[in-house]
Each structure stands twice: as C-alpha cells, then as structure tokens.
CSV table of C-alpha atoms in Angstrom, one decimal:
chain,number,residue,atom,x,y,z
A,1,MET,CA,8.2,64.1,21.1
A,2,SER,CA,10.2,67.5,21.2
A,3,ASP,CA,9.5,69.2,24.5
A,4,VAL,CA,7.3,72.0,24.0
A,5,TYR,CA,4.1,73.5,25.7
A,6,ALA,CA,1.7,75.7,23.8
A,7,HIS,CA,-1.3,77.5,25.0
A,8,PRO,CA,-5.0,76.5,24.8
A,9,SER,CA,-5.5,76.8,20.7
A,10,THR,CA,-8.0,75.9,18.5
A,11,ASP,CA,-8.2,72.7,16.0
A,12,ALA,CA,-6.6,75.0,13.2
A,13,GLN,CA,-4.5,78.2,13.0
A,14,PRO,CA,-2.9,80.5,11.0
A,15,ALA,CA,0.2,79.5,9.3
A,16,ALA,CA,1.3,83.0,10.7
A,17,ASP,CA,1.2,81.6,14.0
A,18,LEU,CA,4.6,81.7,15.5
A,19,LEU,CA,6.1,78.8,17.7
A,20,ALA,CA,7.6,81.5,19.3
A,21,GLY,CA,4.0,81.2,21.7
A,22,TYR,CA,5.3,77.8,22.7
A,23,THR,CA,8.6,77.3,24.2
A,24,THR,CA,10.0,78.6,27.0
A,25,LEU,CA,12.6,79.9,25.2
A,26,ARG,CA,10.1,82.4,23.5
A,27,LEU,CA,12.1,81.8,19.9
A,28,GLY,CA,11.2,79.9,16.9
A,29,GLY,CA,9.4,80.9,13.5
A,30,PRO,CA,5.8,80.2,12.4
A,31,ALA,CA,4.1,76.6,11.7
A,32,GLY,CA,2.7,75.9,8.9
A,33,ARG,CA,-0.5,74.7,10.4
A,34,LEU,CA,-0.9,74.2,14.3
A,35,VAL,CA,-3.5,70.9,15.6
A,36,THR,CA,-3.8,69.9,19.0
A,37,ALA,CA,-4.6,66.6,20.3
A,38,VAL,CA,-6.1,65.8,23.5
A,39,SER,CA,-6.0,62.4,24.0
A,40,ALA,CA,-3.8,59.5,22.8
A,41,GLU,CA,-6.5,58.8,20.6
A,42,GLU,CA,-6.2,62.1,18.7
A,43,ILE,CA,-2.1,62.1,19.3
A,44,VAL,CA,-2.5,59.2,16.8
A,45,GLN,CA,-4.8,60.6,14.9
A,46,LYS,CA,-3.6,63.9,13.9
A,47,VAL,CA,-0.1,62.3,12.9
A,48,GLN,CA,-1.6,60.0,10.6
A,49,GLN,CA,-4.1,62.3,9.2
A,50,ALA,CA,-0.8,65.1,8.7
A,51,GLN,CA,1.0,61.6,7.0
A,52,LEU,CA,-1.6,60.6,4.8
A,53,GLN,CA,-1.4,63.7,3.2
A,54,GLY,CA,1.9,64.1,3.3
A,55,GLU,CA,3.0,66.5,5.6
A,56,PRO,CA,6.3,66.9,7.4
A,57,VAL,CA,4.9,66.3,11.3
A,58,LEU,CA,6.2,67.6,14.2
A,59,VAL,CA,4.8,66.9,17.4
A,60,LEU,CA,5.4,69.1,20.2
A,61,ALA,CA,3.9,68.9,23.8
A,62,GLY,CA,5.8,71.1,26.7
A,63,GLY,CA,8.4,73.9,25.8
A,64,SER,CA,11.1,73.8,27.8
A,65,ASN,CA,13.9,71.3,26.2
A,66,VAL,CA,13.9,72.7,22.2
A,67,VAL,CA,15.1,75.1,20.3
A,68,ILE,CA,13.2,76.2,17.1
A,69,GLY,CA,14.4,77.8,13.8
A,70,ASP,CA,13.9,81.5,13.0
A,71,GLN,CA,12.1,79.4,9.6
A,72,GLY,CA,9.9,77.4,12.5
A,73,PHE,CA,8.5,74.2,10.9
A,74,PRO,CA,6.6,73.8,7.5
A,75,GLY,CA,4.6,71.1,7.8
A,76,THR,CA,1.8,70.5,10.4
A,77,VAL,CA,2.4,71.0,14.3
A,78,VAL,CA,0.7,68.4,16.2
A,79,LEU,CA,0.5,70.0,19.8
A,80,VAL,CA,-0.3,67.4,22.1
A,81,ARG,CA,-2.7,67.9,25.5
A,82,SER,CA,-3.7,64.7,27.1
A,83,ARG,CA,-4.3,65.4,30.7
A,84,GLY,CA,-3.9,63.0,33.8
A,85,LEU,CA,-2.7,60.2,35.3
A,86,ARG,CA,-4.2,56.5,36.7
A,87,VAL,CA,-2.9,54.0,39.0
A,88,LEU,CA,-2.4,50.8,37.1
A,89,THR,CA,-1.3,48.4,39.7
A,90,GLU,CA,-0.6,48.4,43.3
A,91,ASP,CA,0.9,46.8,46.8
A,92,ALA,CA,2.3,47.5,50.3
A,93,ASP,CA,5.4,49.1,48.9
A,94,THR,CA,4.8,50.4,45.3
A,95,VAL,CA,2.2,52.2,42.8
A,96,THR,CA,2.5,51.8,38.9
A,97,VAL,CA,0.7,54.8,37.4
A,98,ARG,CA,0.5,56.0,33.9
A,99,VAL,CA,0.5,59.4,32.6
A,100,GLU,CA,-0.9,60.6,29.8
A,101,ALA,CA,2.3,62.2,27.5
A,102,GLY,CA,0.8,66.1,27.7
A,103,GLU,CA,0.2,66.2,31.4
A,104,PRO,CA,2.6,69.0,32.8
A,105,TRP,CA,5.7,67.1,34.5
A,106,ASP,CA,6.0,69.1,37.9
A,107,ASP,CA,2.4,68.8,38.5
A,108,PHE,CA,2.5,65.0,38.5
A,109,VAL,CA,5.9,65.7,40.7
A,110,ALA,CA,3.3,67.7,43.3
A,111,ALA,CA,0.6,64.5,43.1
A,112,THR,CA,3.2,61.9,43.9
A,113,VAL,CA,4.4,63.7,47.0
A,114,ALA,CA,1.3,64.7,47.7
A,115,ASN,CA,0.2,61.3,47.6
A,116,GLY,CA,3.2,59.5,49.6
A,117,TRP,CA,5.0,57.9,46.4
A,118,SER,CA,8.8,58.3,46.6
A,119,GLY,CA,10.8,58.2,43.8
A,120,VAL,CA,11.2,61.4,41.4
A,121,GLU,CA,10.7,64.1,43.9
A,122,CYS,CA,14.2,65.5,43.1
A,123,LEU,CA,12.9,66.1,39.6
A,124,SER,CA,10.3,69.1,41.2
A,125,GLY,CA,10.5,72.4,39.4
A,126,ILE,CA,11.4,71.0,36.0
A,127,PRO,CA,9.3,72.1,33.2
A,128,GLY,CA,7.5,70.7,30.4
A,129,SER,CA,4.9,67.6,30.3
A,130,ALA,CA,5.5,63.7,31.7
A,131,GLY,CA,5.9,62.4,27.6
A,132,ALA,CA,9.2,64.2,27.0
A,133,THR,CA,10.6,62.7,29.8
A,134,PRO,CA,12.0,59.7,28.7
A,135,ILE,CA,12.6,61.2,25.4
A,136,GLN,CA,15.5,63.5,27.4
A,137,ASN,CA,16.0,60.7,30.7
A,138,VAL,CA,15.4,63.8,32.6
A,139,GLY,CA,17.3,64.4,35.5
A,140,ALA,CA,18.4,66.2,37.9
A,141,TYR,CA,19.6,66.1,41.8
A,142,GLY,CA,20.9,62.8,41.2
A,143,GLN,CA,17.4,61.1,39.9
A,144,GLU,CA,17.0,60.4,36.3
A,145,VAL,CA,13.5,59.2,35.2
A,146,ALA,CA,14.7,56.5,33.5
A,147,GLU,CA,15.1,54.4,37.1
A,148,THR,CA,11.4,54.7,37.9
A,149,ILE,CA,10.3,54.2,33.8
A,150,THR,CA,8.8,50.6,33.3
A,151,GLY,CA,7.6,51.2,29.6
A,152,VAL,CA,6.3,54.2,27.4
A,153,GLN,CA,3.5,53.5,24.8
A,154,VAL,CA,3.9,54.7,21.6
A,155,TYR,CA,2.4,55.4,18.2
A,156,ASP,CA,4.6,53.8,15.6
A,157,ARG,CA,5.1,56.4,12.7
A,158,THR,CA,7.0,53.3,10.6
A,159,ASP,CA,4.4,50.3,10.9
A,160,GLY,CA,1.2,52.7,12.0
A,161,SER,CA,0.9,50.5,15.4
A,162,VAL,CA,0.5,51.2,18.3
A,163,GLY,CA,2.8,49.4,21.5
A,164,GLN,CA,4.6,49.9,24.2
A,165,VAL,CA,8.5,50.6,24.8
A,166,ASP,CA,10.0,48.5,27.9
A,167,ALA,CA,12.3,50.5,30.3
A,168,ALA,CA,14.9,47.5,29.2
A,169,ASP,CA,14.9,48.6,25.5
A,170,CYS,CA,14.2,52.5,25.5
A,171,GLY,CA,18.1,52.4,25.3
A,172,PHE,CA,18.1,55.2,28.4
A,173,ALA,CA,21.9,57.1,29.0
A,174,TYR,CA,22.9,60.1,30.3
A,175,ARG,CA,20.3,62.7,28.3
A,176,SER,CA,19.4,60.3,25.9
A,177,SER,CA,17.3,57.6,25.0
A,178,ILE,CA,16.4,55.4,21.6
A,179,PHE,CA,13.0,58.6,21.2
A,180,LYS,CA,15.7,61.5,21.1
A,181,TYR,CA,17.3,61.1,17.7
A,182,SER,CA,14.5,59.7,16.4
A,183,ASP,CA,11.3,60.7,14.7
A,184,ARG,CA,9.7,56.9,14.8
A,185,TRP,CA,8.1,57.0,18.0
A,186,VAL,CA,5.3,59.5,18.8
A,187,VAL,CA,4.9,59.3,23.0
A,188,LEU,CA,1.6,58.5,23.9
A,189,SER,CA,1.8,57.6,27.7
A,190,VAL,CA,5.0,57.1,30.0
A,191,ASP,CA,4.4,54.2,33.3
A,192,PHE,CA,6.1,55.3,36.4
A,193,ARG,CA,6.8,52.1,39.3
A,194,LEU,CA,7.5,54.6,42.4
A,195,ALA,CA,7.9,52.8,46.3
A,196,ARG,CA,4.9,53.7,48.4
A,197,SER,CA,7.0,56.0,51.8
A,198,PRO,CA,7.1,59.2,52.9
A,199,LEU,CA,10.7,59.7,52.7
A,200,SER,CA,12.0,60.8,49.5
A,201,GLY,CA,14.6,58.5,47.7
A,202,PRO,CA,18.3,58.5,49.3
A,203,VAL,CA,19.5,61.8,48.5
A,204,ARG,CA,22.7,61.5,46.6
A,205,TYR,CA,23.1,65.4,45.3
A,206,ALA,CA,25.8,67.2,47.5
A,207,GLU,CA,24.3,70.3,47.1
A,208,LEU,CA,21.0,69.0,48.0
A,209,ALA,CA,21.9,67.2,50.6
A,210,ARG,CA,24.2,69.5,52.5
A,211,SER,CA,20.9,72.3,51.8
A,212,LEU,CA,18.4,69.3,53.6
A,213,GLY,CA,21.0,69.1,56.3
A,214,VAL,CA,21.3,65.4,56.2
A,215,GLU,CA,24.6,63.1,54.7
A,216,VAL,CA,24.9,62.1,51.4
A,217,GLY,CA,22.6,59.2,51.3
A,218,GLY,CA,20.3,60.1,53.6
A,219,ARG,CA,15.9,60.4,53.0
A,220,VAL,CA,14.2,63.7,54.7
A,221,PRO,CA,10.1,63.7,54.2
A,222,LEU,CA,8.9,63.7,50.6
A,223,ALA,CA,7.7,67.4,51.1
A,224,ASP,CA,11.3,68.6,52.1
A,225,ALA,CA,13.2,67.2,49.1
A,226,ARG,CA,10.8,68.8,46.9
A,227,SER,CA,10.2,72.2,48.6
A,228,THR,CA,14.3,72.2,48.7
A,229,VAL,CA,14.8,71.6,45.1
A,230,LEU,CA,11.8,74.4,43.9
A,231,ARG,CA,14.3,76.1,46.3
A,232,LEU,CA,17.4,76.0,44.8
A,233,ARG,CA,15.9,75.9,41.4
A,234,ALA,CA,14.9,78.8,41.9
A,235,GLY,CA,17.7,80.4,42.9
A,236,LYS,CA,19.8,79.1,39.4
A,237,GLY,CA,16.8,80.4,37.2
A,238,MET,CA,15.5,76.8,36.7
A,239,VAL,CA,12.2,77.7,37.5
A,240,LEU,CA,9.7,79.7,34.6
A,241,ASP,CA,9.2,83.5,35.3
A,242,ALA,CA,7.3,85.1,33.0
A,243,ASP,CA,9.2,88.5,35.1
A,244,ASP,CA,12.4,87.2,35.1
A,245,PRO,CA,14.2,87.6,31.5
A,246,ASP,CA,17.0,84.6,33.7
A,247,THR,CA,14.0,82.1,33.4
A,248,TRP,CA,14.0,82.4,29.5
A,249,SER,CA,15.9,79.2,28.8
A,250,VAL,CA,15.7,75.4,27.9
A,251,GLY,CA,17.5,75.0,31.4
A,252,SER,CA,21.0,73.8,30.9
A,253,PHE,CA,22.0,74.3,26.8
A,254,PHE,CA,25.3,72.0,27.3
A,255,THR,CA,25.1,68.7,28.4
A,256,ASN,CA,28.0,67.8,30.8
A,257,PRO,CA,30.6,65.9,29.0
A,258,VAL,CA,31.1,61.8,30.0
A,259,LEU,CA,34.9,61.3,28.4
A,260,ASP,CA,37.3,58.3,28.9
A,261,ARG,CA,40.1,58.1,31.0
A,262,GLU,CA,42.6,59.5,28.6
A,263,ALA,CA,40.5,62.3,27.9
A,264,TYR,CA,40.1,63.2,31.5
A,265,GLU,CA,44.1,62.7,31.9
A,266,LEU,CA,44.8,65.6,29.4
A,267,LEU,CA,41.7,68.3,30.8
A,268,ARG,CA,43.6,67.5,34.1
A,269,GLU,CA,46.8,68.4,32.3
A,270,ARG,CA,45.2,71.6,30.1
A,271,ALA,CA,43.7,73.1,33.4
A,272,ALA,CA,46.8,72.4,36.1
A,273,ASP,CA,46.4,76.4,36.4
A,274,LEU,CA,42.9,76.2,37.5
A,275,GLY,CA,42.4,73.4,39.6
A,276,GLU,CA,40.8,70.1,39.8
A,277,PRO,CA,37.5,70.6,37.3
A,278,PRO,CA,34.6,68.8,39.1
A,279,SER,CA,34.0,65.5,38.0
A,280,TRP,CA,31.9,62.5,38.7
A,281,PRO,CA,33.0,58.9,38.1
A,282,CYS,CA,30.7,57.0,35.7
A,283,PRO,CA,30.4,53.7,34.3
A,284,GLY,CA,33.3,52.0,32.0
A,285,ASP,CA,35.7,53.7,34.2
A,286,MET,CA,34.2,57.1,32.3
A,287,VAL,CA,34.7,60.5,33.9
A,288,LYS,CA,31.8,63.0,34.0
A,289,VAL,CA,32.7,66.8,33.7
A,290,SER,CA,31.2,69.5,35.0
A,291,ALA,CA,30.1,72.2,31.3
A,292,ALA,CA,29.1,74.7,33.8
A,293,TRP,CA,32.7,74.9,35.2
A,294,LEU,CA,34.4,74.3,31.6
A,295,ILE,CA,32.9,77.5,30.2
A,296,ASP,CA,33.0,79.6,33.2
A,297,LYS,CA,36.9,79.1,33.1
A,298,ALA,CA,37.1,79.3,29.2
A,299,GLY,CA,36.3,82.4,29.8
A,300,PHE,CA,32.5,82.8,29.8
A,301,ALA,CA,30.7,83.4,33.2
A,302,LYS,CA,27.5,84.4,34.4
A,303,GLY,CA,25.9,87.0,32.7
A,304,HIS,CA,28.0,86.6,29.6
A,305,PRO,CA,26.2,88.9,27.0
A,306,GLY,CA,26.0,87.3,23.0
A,307,PRO,CA,24.3,88.9,20.3
A,308,GLU,CA,20.5,90.4,20.2
A,309,GLY,CA,20.1,90.6,23.8
A,310,THR,CA,20.9,87.2,24.4
A,311,ALA,CA,23.4,86.2,27.3
A,312,ILE,CA,24.7,83.3,29.3
A,313,SER,CA,21.7,83.5,33.3
A,314,SER,CA,23.0,85.8,36.0
A,315,LYS,CA,22.0,82.7,37.6
A,316,HIS,CA,23.3,79.6,36.1
A,317,THR,CA,25.8,79.7,33.6
A,318,LEU,CA,24.8,76.3,31.7
A,319,ALA,CA,21.3,78.7,30.5
A,320,LEU,CA,21.6,80.5,27.6
A,321,THR,CA,18.9,83.1,27.5
A,322,ASN,CA,16.6,85.1,25.4
A,323,ARG,CA,16.5,88.6,27.9
A,324,ALA,CA,15.3,90.6,25.2
A,325,GLY,CA,12.1,88.2,24.6
A,326,GLY,CA,11.9,89.8,21.2
A,327,THR,CA,15.7,88.3,19.4
A,328,SER,CA,16.2,85.6,16.6
A,329,THR,CA,16.9,81.7,17.2
A,330,ALA,CA,20.0,82.4,14.7
A,331,ALA,CA,21.7,85.0,18.0
A,332,LEU,CA,21.0,82.3,20.2
A,333,VAL,CA,22.4,79.5,18.4
A,334,GLY,CA,25.2,82.3,17.7
A,335,LEU,CA,26.0,82.7,21.3
A,336,ALA,CA,26.0,79.0,22.0
A,337,ARG,CA,28.1,78.1,19.0
A,338,GLU,CA,30.9,80.5,20.6
A,339,ILE,CA,31.0,79.2,23.7
A,340,ARG,CA,30.9,76.0,22.4
A,341,ASP,CA,34.4,77.0,20.1
A,342,GLY,CA,35.8,78.6,23.4
A,343,VAL,CA,35.9,75.7,25.7
A,344,HIS,CA,36.9,73.7,22.7
A,345,SER,CA,39.8,75.9,21.9
A,346,ARG,CA,40.5,76.0,25.7
A,347,PHE,CA,40.2,72.7,26.8
A,348,GLY,CA,40.1,70.8,23.7
A,349,ILE,CA,36.1,69.1,25.0
A,350,PRO,CA,33.5,69.3,22.9
A,351,LEU,CA,30.3,70.3,24.3
A,352,HIS,CA,26.7,69.2,22.8
A,353,PRO,CA,23.5,70.6,23.1
A,354,GLU,CA,21.1,69.3,25.1
A,355,PRO,CA,17.9,70.3,23.4
A,356,VAL,CA,16.2,69.2,20.9
A,357,LEU,CA,17.6,71.8,17.4
A,358,ILE,CA,14.5,72.2,15.0
A,359,ASN,CA,15.8,73.7,11.8
A,360,CYS,CA,18.8,75.0,13.3
A,361,THR,CA,22.4,73.6,14.1
A,362,LEU,CA,25.2,74.5,16.6
C-alpha cells in the first residue's frame, strides 16, 4: 500500500479528480475512479471489485511517501480510511495492539505515549498512515517499526486470501520490506508489541540525546522524547504545515546509501578535501553514509532551486519541495534527477529514492 492520505470523499468521484489533493507533495494527475474503504472488509471488497472488472488498482492511504506522475492513475484508486486500534494481548511488561491501516500514524504514536507504551515514541510527527509503516519500514531518530511489529494482516491479491505475514517473513531492511515494490499484498492492519513503561527506549540517535540532555543509550519520559522529536522534526520542515511550503514534500527523498567497505574507502578518497563523510556501521561490514552530506557537498545546498517553483527545502537537504503548490511532478522529478546525477558525478555514489514512484520514473 502506497502511503497517500486523502480528504473525505464519496464512494465514487469524477475522473477529473486530481490525486494532487491526496498527497503531501500536492502533486499527481487524475484518477480514473476514486472509491473509499472505511474497514478492512471494505478494502478487500473494493480491490476485488476492481479486479473483477479488469481495472488496474492502486491502494492509497496517507499521502506522505508517494510521488504520482502528471498522468495520474488510469484505474481504480482505493482510498483507505479504516480507523482505530485495539489491545490484543497484554501482561505486566508488554502490550500488543492491532492498528487499522488507515489510522493516522502520529495519532497512534500519541496514543502510545498517553497510555505508557514504549517503542515508537521517536517516530513522532511522521505523516501518513499506520498501514504504510511496514511497507517502508519507517524509521527515524534511532527507531524502526521493524523492532516492534509482530505481524501484518494482508489481503493477498494473488490467491484472494486474507491472512497474516509474521514479522520474520516481512523482509524488513533499511527503508524496505517485501511489500514495498510489490502490489501482491494490501495491508489491512498492523500488530505492534510495545513495552509497558513510562520511559522511552534507549535513545540511540546522538542529536536526540544531546537535545534531551542524556547520554546515548539513556532513557527519558515518553512525553519528553515525543515533544523533543516533534521540535527537531519541525525545525527541519518535517512536520506538515499547510502554511509552510518547506513541508510540502515526501520527507527524505533519497535514502542514505549503504556501502561495502571497498566502496566506502573509495568515497573517502574522493572526498578527502571535504573531511570525513558522516557514516554509521551496519551489519556485514557495511557502512551507511549521509545522503544529505553527499548532496550538500556535491553543490546542492538547502534552498537550491529547481524548475517550476520546486526546490530543496531551506530547512533540510533531503526534502524536495513543491514550493509553488501548482507545479508538475515532472519538474520535481527533474530536480531529483539533477541531484542524483550530480552526486554520482562528484562521488561515484548512486542515490535511490525513498518514496514509491507511481507513473513516473527517476
């Protein structure tokens, strides 16, 4: 399920409706047909109906992690509007909750903090829906949803069944899963196992630790972790604000490259005049490097302009923004291509997009 969140709509709407109205980028052409599903059962029903009619189907939920081309989508777009969460099991130490796919993610995070459930507090302020989080293996400030997800309830479009994919079978990796590049599965709900604790998990992200006044590995009250993450994200234009064009984006457009040791040493040689590239060790002797640093050092600073009113955010190098509010997807993709090619030319490192691209290519 791509991460797009729509405004309230009727069950079917005219083909002239632009998908730009359903994305945080405010970009995207018309849908052939828009239908709304407010429960897991309706999601399955709407997808099945479109399949029986031989129409292509696009399932969209929260709006924050998808780039839709100017041609839009010619088939049926199913807007996921299922809401709610419920406790499945609990004991003295943990609680397992099931969250419907259309539940706004930050509403869920706020509920966990209010209830004293620890494990996703550092993912505060991320726009989109709960059902999109396993697709992307959403992560920020030292936490990933893969650490707390126990299972994902799905509709399998291949055999028409409804079932569960256990966490071990989700193929979670850095900003990826088995769901990301496949339309086989439609996410219906997600189960999270969280610690019953008034304190956050160990703070792993150095910037967050500094802001909280603790050492890396320290723990703080859940509300403190949430409020500090929200403040940090807002300072980078990563909390949606209808009045701030710097937030009209998909968040980080590029993932941080993960390099083997040889490629990392080659990067260090090519960047010798720029200082040590920010990096983090990864399993298997791999090294993750900062895409923001690569972009900046390749000559693309915050605020760098692109065509038709697009630009790199003035607050965050990884965010590409539709500042004019009425530009084309082609213009934004053109800016992304310019940055990607410039980084490759300067450092020999390929950058890969983080959002899902629908009817457009980089």
